[in-house]
Coordinates of C-alpha atoms and ligand atoms in Angstrom, one line a residue:
X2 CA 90.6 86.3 96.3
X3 CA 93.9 88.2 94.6
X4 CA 96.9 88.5 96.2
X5 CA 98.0 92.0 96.0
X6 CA 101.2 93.7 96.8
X7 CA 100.3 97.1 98.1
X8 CA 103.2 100.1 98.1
X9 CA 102.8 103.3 100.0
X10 CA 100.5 103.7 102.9
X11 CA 99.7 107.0 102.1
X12 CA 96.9 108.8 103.3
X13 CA 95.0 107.1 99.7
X14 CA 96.7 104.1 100.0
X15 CA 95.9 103.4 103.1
X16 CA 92.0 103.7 102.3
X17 CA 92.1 101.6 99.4
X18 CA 93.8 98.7 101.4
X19 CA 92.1 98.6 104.1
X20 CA 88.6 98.1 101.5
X21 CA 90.5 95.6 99.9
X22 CA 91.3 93.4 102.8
X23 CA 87.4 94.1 103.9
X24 CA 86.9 92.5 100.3
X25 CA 88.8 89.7 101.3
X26 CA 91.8 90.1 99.2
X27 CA 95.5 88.7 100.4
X28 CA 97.4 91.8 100.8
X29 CA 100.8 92.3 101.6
X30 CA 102.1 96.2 101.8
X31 CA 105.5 98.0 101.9
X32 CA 106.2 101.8 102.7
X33 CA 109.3 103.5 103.4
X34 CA 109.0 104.3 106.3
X35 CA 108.2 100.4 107.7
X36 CA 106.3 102.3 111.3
X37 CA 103.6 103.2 109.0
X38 CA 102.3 99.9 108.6
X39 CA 101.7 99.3 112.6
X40 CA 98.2 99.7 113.0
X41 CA 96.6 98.2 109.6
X42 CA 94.4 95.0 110.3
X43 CA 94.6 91.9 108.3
X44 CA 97.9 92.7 106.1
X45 CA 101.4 91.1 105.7
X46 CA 104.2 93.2 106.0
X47 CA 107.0 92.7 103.5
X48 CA 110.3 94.3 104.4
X49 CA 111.7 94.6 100.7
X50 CA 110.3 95.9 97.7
X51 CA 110.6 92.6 96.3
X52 CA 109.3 90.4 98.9
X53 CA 105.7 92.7 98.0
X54 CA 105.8 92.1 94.6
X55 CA 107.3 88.7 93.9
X56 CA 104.0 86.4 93.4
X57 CA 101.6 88.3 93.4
X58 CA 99.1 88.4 91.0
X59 CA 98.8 92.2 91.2
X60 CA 100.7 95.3 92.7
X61 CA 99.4 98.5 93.4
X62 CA 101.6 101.5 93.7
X63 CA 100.5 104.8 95.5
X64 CA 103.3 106.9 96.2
X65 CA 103.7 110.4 96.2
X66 CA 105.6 111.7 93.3
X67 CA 107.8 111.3 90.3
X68 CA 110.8 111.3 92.7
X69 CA 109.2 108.5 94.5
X70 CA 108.0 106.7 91.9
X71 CA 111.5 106.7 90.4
X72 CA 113.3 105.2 93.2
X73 CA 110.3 102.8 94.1
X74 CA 109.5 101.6 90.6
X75 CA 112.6 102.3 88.2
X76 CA 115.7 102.2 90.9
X77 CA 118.0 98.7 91.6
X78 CA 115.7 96.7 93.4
X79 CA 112.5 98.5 92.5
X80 CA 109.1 96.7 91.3
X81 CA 110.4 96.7 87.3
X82 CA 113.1 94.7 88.0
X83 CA 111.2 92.5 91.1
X84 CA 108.2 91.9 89.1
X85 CA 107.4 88.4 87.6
X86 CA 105.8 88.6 84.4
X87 CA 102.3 86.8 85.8
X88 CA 101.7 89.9 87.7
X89 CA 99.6 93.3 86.3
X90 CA 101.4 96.0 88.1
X91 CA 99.0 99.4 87.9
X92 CA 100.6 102.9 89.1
X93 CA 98.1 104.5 90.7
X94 CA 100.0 107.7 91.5
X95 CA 100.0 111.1 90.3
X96 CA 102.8 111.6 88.2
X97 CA 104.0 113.2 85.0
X98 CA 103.2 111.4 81.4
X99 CA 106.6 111.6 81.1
X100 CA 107.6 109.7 83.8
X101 CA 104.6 107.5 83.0
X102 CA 105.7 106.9 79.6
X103 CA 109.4 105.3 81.2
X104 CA 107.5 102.9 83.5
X105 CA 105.0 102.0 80.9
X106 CA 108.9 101.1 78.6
X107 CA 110.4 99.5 81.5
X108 CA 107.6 96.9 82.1
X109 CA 107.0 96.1 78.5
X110 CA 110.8 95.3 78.5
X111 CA 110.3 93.1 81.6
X112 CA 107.0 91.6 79.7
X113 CA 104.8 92.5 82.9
X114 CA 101.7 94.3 81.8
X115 CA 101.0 97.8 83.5
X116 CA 98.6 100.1 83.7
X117 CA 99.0 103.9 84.6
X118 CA 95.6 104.5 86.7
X119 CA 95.7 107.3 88.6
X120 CA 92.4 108.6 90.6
X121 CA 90.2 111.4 91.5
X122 CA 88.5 111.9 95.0
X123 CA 90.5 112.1 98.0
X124 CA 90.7 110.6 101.2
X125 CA 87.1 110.2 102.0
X126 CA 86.4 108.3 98.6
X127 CA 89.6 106.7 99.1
X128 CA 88.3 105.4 102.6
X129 CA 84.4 104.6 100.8
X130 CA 86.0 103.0 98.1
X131 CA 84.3 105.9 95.9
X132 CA 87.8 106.3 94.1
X133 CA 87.1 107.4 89.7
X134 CA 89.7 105.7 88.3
X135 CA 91.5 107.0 85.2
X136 CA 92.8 104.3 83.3
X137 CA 95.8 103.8 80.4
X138 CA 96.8 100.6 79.1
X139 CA 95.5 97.7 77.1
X140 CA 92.1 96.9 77.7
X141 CA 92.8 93.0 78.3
X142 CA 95.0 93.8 81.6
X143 CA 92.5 96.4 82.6
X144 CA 90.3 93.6 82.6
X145 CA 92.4 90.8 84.5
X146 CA 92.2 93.6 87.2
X147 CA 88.7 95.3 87.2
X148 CA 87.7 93.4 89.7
X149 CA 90.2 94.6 92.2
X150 CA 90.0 98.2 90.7
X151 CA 86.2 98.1 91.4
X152 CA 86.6 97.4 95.1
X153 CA 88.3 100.7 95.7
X154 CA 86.3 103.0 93.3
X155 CA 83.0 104.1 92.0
X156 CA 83.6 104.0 88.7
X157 CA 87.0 103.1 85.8
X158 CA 87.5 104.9 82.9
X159 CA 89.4 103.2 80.3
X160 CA 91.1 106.6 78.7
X161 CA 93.2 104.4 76.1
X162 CA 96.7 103.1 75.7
X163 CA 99.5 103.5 78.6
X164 CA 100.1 106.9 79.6
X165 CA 96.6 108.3 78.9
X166 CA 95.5 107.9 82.6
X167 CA 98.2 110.0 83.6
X168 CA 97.5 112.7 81.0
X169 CA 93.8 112.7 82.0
X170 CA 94.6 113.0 85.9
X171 CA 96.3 116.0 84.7
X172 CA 93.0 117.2 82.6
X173 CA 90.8 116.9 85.8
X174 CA 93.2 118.1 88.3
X175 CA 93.3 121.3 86.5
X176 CA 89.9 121.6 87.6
X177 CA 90.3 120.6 90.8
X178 CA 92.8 123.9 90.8
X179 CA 90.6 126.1 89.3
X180 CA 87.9 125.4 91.4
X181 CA 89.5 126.2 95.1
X182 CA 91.3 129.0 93.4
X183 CA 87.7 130.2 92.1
X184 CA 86.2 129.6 95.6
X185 CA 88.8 131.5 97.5
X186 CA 88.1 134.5 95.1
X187 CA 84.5 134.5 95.5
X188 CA 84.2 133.8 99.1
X189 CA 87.0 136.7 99.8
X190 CA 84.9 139.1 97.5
X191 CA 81.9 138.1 99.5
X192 CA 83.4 139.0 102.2
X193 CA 84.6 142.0 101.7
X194 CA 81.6 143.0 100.6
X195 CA 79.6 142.3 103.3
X196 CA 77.8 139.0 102.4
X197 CA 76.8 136.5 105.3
X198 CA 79.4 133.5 104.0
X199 CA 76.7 131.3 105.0
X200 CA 74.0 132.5 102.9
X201 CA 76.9 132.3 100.2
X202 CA 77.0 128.9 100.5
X203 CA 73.8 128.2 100.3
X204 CA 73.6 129.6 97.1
X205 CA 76.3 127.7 95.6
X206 CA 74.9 124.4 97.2
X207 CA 71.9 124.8 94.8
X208 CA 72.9 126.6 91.6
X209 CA 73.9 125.5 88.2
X210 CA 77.6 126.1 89.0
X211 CA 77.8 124.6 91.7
X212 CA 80.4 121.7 92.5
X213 CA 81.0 118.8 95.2
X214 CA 84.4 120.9 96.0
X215 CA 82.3 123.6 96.5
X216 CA 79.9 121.4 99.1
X217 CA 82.9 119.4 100.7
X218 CA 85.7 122.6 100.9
X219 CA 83.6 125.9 101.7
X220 CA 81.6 124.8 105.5
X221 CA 85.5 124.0 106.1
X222 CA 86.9 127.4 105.3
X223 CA 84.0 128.8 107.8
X224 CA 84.8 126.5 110.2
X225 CA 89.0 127.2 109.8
X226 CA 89.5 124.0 109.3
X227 CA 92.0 123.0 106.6
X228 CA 92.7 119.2 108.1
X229 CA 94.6 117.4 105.5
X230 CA 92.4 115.1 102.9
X231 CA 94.7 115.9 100.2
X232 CA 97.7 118.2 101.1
X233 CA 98.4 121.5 99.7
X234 CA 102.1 120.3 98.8
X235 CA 100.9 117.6 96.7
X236 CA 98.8 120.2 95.2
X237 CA 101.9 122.2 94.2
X238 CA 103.4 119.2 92.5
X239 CA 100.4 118.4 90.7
X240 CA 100.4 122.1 89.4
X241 CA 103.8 122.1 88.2
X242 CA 103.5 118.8 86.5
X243 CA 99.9 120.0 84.5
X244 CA 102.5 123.3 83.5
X245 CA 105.2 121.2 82.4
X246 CA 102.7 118.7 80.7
X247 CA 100.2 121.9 79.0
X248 CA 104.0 123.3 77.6
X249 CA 104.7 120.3 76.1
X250 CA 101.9 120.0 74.5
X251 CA 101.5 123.7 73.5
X252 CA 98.3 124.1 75.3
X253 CA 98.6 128.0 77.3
X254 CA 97.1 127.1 81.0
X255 CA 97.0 130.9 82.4
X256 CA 94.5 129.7 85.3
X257 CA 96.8 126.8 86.2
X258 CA 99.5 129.6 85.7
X259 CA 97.8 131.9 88.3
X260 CA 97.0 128.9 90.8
X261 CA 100.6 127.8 90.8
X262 CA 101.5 131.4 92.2
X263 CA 99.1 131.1 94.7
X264 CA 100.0 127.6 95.8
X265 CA 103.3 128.4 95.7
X266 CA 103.0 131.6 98.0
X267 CA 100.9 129.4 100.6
X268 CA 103.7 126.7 100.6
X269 CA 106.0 129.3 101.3
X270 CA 104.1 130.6 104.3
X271 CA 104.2 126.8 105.9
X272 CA 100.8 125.6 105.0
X273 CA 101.6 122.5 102.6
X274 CA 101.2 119.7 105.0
X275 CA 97.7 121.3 105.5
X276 CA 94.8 120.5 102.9
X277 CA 95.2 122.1 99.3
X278 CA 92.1 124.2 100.4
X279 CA 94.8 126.2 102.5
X280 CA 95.8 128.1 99.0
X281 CA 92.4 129.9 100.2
X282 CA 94.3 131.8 103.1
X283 CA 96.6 133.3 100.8
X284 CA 93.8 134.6 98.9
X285 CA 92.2 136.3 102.3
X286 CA 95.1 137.3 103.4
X287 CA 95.6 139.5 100.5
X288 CA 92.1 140.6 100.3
X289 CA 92.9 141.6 104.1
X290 CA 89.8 139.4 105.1
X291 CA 89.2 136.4 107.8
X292 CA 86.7 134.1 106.0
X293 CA 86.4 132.0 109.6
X294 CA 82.5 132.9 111.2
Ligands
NAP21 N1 95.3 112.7 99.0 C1 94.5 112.9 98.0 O1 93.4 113.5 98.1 C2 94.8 112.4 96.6 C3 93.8 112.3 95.7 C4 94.1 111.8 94.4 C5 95.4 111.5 94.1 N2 96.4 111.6 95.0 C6 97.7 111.2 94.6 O2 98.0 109.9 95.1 C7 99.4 109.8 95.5 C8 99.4 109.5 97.0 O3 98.8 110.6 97.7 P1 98.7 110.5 99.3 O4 97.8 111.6 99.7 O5 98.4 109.2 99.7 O6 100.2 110.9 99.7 P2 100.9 110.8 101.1 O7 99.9 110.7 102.2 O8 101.9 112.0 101.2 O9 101.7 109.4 101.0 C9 102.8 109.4 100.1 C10 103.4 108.0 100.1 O10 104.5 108.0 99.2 C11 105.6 107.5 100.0 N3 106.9 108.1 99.5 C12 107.1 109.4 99.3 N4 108.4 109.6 98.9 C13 108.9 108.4 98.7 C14 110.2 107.9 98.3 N5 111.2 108.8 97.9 N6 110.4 106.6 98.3 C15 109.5 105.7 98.7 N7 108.2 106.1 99.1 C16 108.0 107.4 99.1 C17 105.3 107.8 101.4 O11 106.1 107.0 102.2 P3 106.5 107.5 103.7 O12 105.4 107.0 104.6 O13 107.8 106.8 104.0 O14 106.6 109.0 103.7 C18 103.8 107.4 101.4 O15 103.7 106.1 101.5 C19 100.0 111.1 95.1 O16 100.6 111.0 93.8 C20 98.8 112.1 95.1 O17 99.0 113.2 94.3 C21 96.1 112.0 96.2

């Protein structure tokens, strides 16, 4: 058994705690917002920042953003200047390398190791402990914690030293863009040209391009139902930050370019607490098609 502080109760973090305390691990969580925590099973509730951390042997941080992970992490009272330097702390958020980099500095001054260990799936994986888990960091504190990392994911991927999870979340999540982008397209030219969606589907179920977003996103768009798994304002961020990142870098990202637009556009008409699938709307909308049956 570890004893794990747990921050932000998220619609991810909540999945990954509530496997770990099926695993039988001690954990104690703080959010923000304290009402959040109400109706987990089996947890302590810390009030502070640093009644979570202090002690533990690991703390796992799932927060939103960089704005988030600023306050929570680097501000007076956050988990750099909490931690003791027994503890592994691993940022499992999605934030910018940048950002990354200045936790990654701040905990080496502290002499608390960290990892940056972002993940892929979404609330259902998150809930199955199915999580793929990006990692950066050295490889001797990814494995004092592989344990607990295996309890909420399918499978770890060591990318290399700190900040190369959060460059690699970045690398996949401009998939995950270009695929729901790509869908809406195809399904709105489907559409219009007369196509039965559902025989659509089909055919990407089976094919050689097809894709678990594909599978998990498209009966959804039939159906109208954009319930939030992973919401479309989160999406946004993550598209800004992958711009910001590819610029950097000198890397030219036209399709993350394009997505942002569209993202943007379906923020703007009220959809972001919906799921990122709701950038497909936008794309109807402007084909002047309803891709509900
Ligand atoms: N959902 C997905 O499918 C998915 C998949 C992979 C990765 N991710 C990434 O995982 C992270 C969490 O995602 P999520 O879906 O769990 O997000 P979420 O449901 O929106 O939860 C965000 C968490 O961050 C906290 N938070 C936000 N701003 C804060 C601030 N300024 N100070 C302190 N706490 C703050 C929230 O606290 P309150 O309760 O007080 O608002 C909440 O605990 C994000 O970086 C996201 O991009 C998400």
């Amino acid at each position: 058994m570890t004893s794990i502080g747990f921050l932000g109760l998220g619609t991810m973090g909540r999945g990954m705690i509530a496997n770990l305390v099926t695993a039988g691990h001690d954990v104690t969580v703080w959010n923000r917002t304290p009402g959040r925590a109400e109706d987990l099973t089996g947890v302590r509730v810390a009030t502070t920042i640093a009644d979570a951390v202090q002690g533990r042997e690991v703390v796992m941080i799932c927060l939103s953003d960089d704005a988030a992970v600023r306050q929570v992490v680097l501000g007076a009272d956050g988990v750099a200047s909490a931690a003791d330097p027994g503890t592994v702390v691993i940022d499992l958020s999605t934030i910018s390398p940048d950002l990354s980099d200045e936790e990654a500095a701040a905990f080496a001054t502290a002499g608390v190791p960290f990892l940056d260990a972002p993940v892929f799936g979404s609330k259902g994986e998150a809930a199955s402990g199915g999580l793929w888990v990006v990692v950066g960091g050295p490889a001797e504190t990814l494995e004092r914690v592989r344990p607990v990392l295996d309890v909420v994911s399918e499978t770890v991927h060591h990318m290399g030293p700190n900040g190369s999870g959060a460059r690699m979340k970045l690398v996949g999540n401009l998939l995950v863009a270009a695929q729901l982008h790509a869908l809406g397209e195809s399904l709105a030219l489907a559409r219009s040209a007369g196509l039965d969606l559902s025989r659509v589907l089909e055919v990407l179920a089976v094919t050689d391009f097809r894709s678990p977003i594909f599978d998990g996103v498209g009966p959804m768009v039939l159906d109208g139902d954009y319930s939030t798994s992973f919401a479309l304002r989160l999406m946004l961020k993550d598209a800004r930050l992958i711009q910001e990142f590819a610029a950097q870098v000198g890397a030219p990202v036209p399709g993350v370019d394009l997505a942002e637009g569209t993202i943007a556009a379906a923020v703007d008409r009220g959809y972001g607490e919906e799921n990122a699938s709701a950038l497909i709307k936008v794309i109807a909308e402007r084909a002047g098609v309803d891709l509900s049956t």
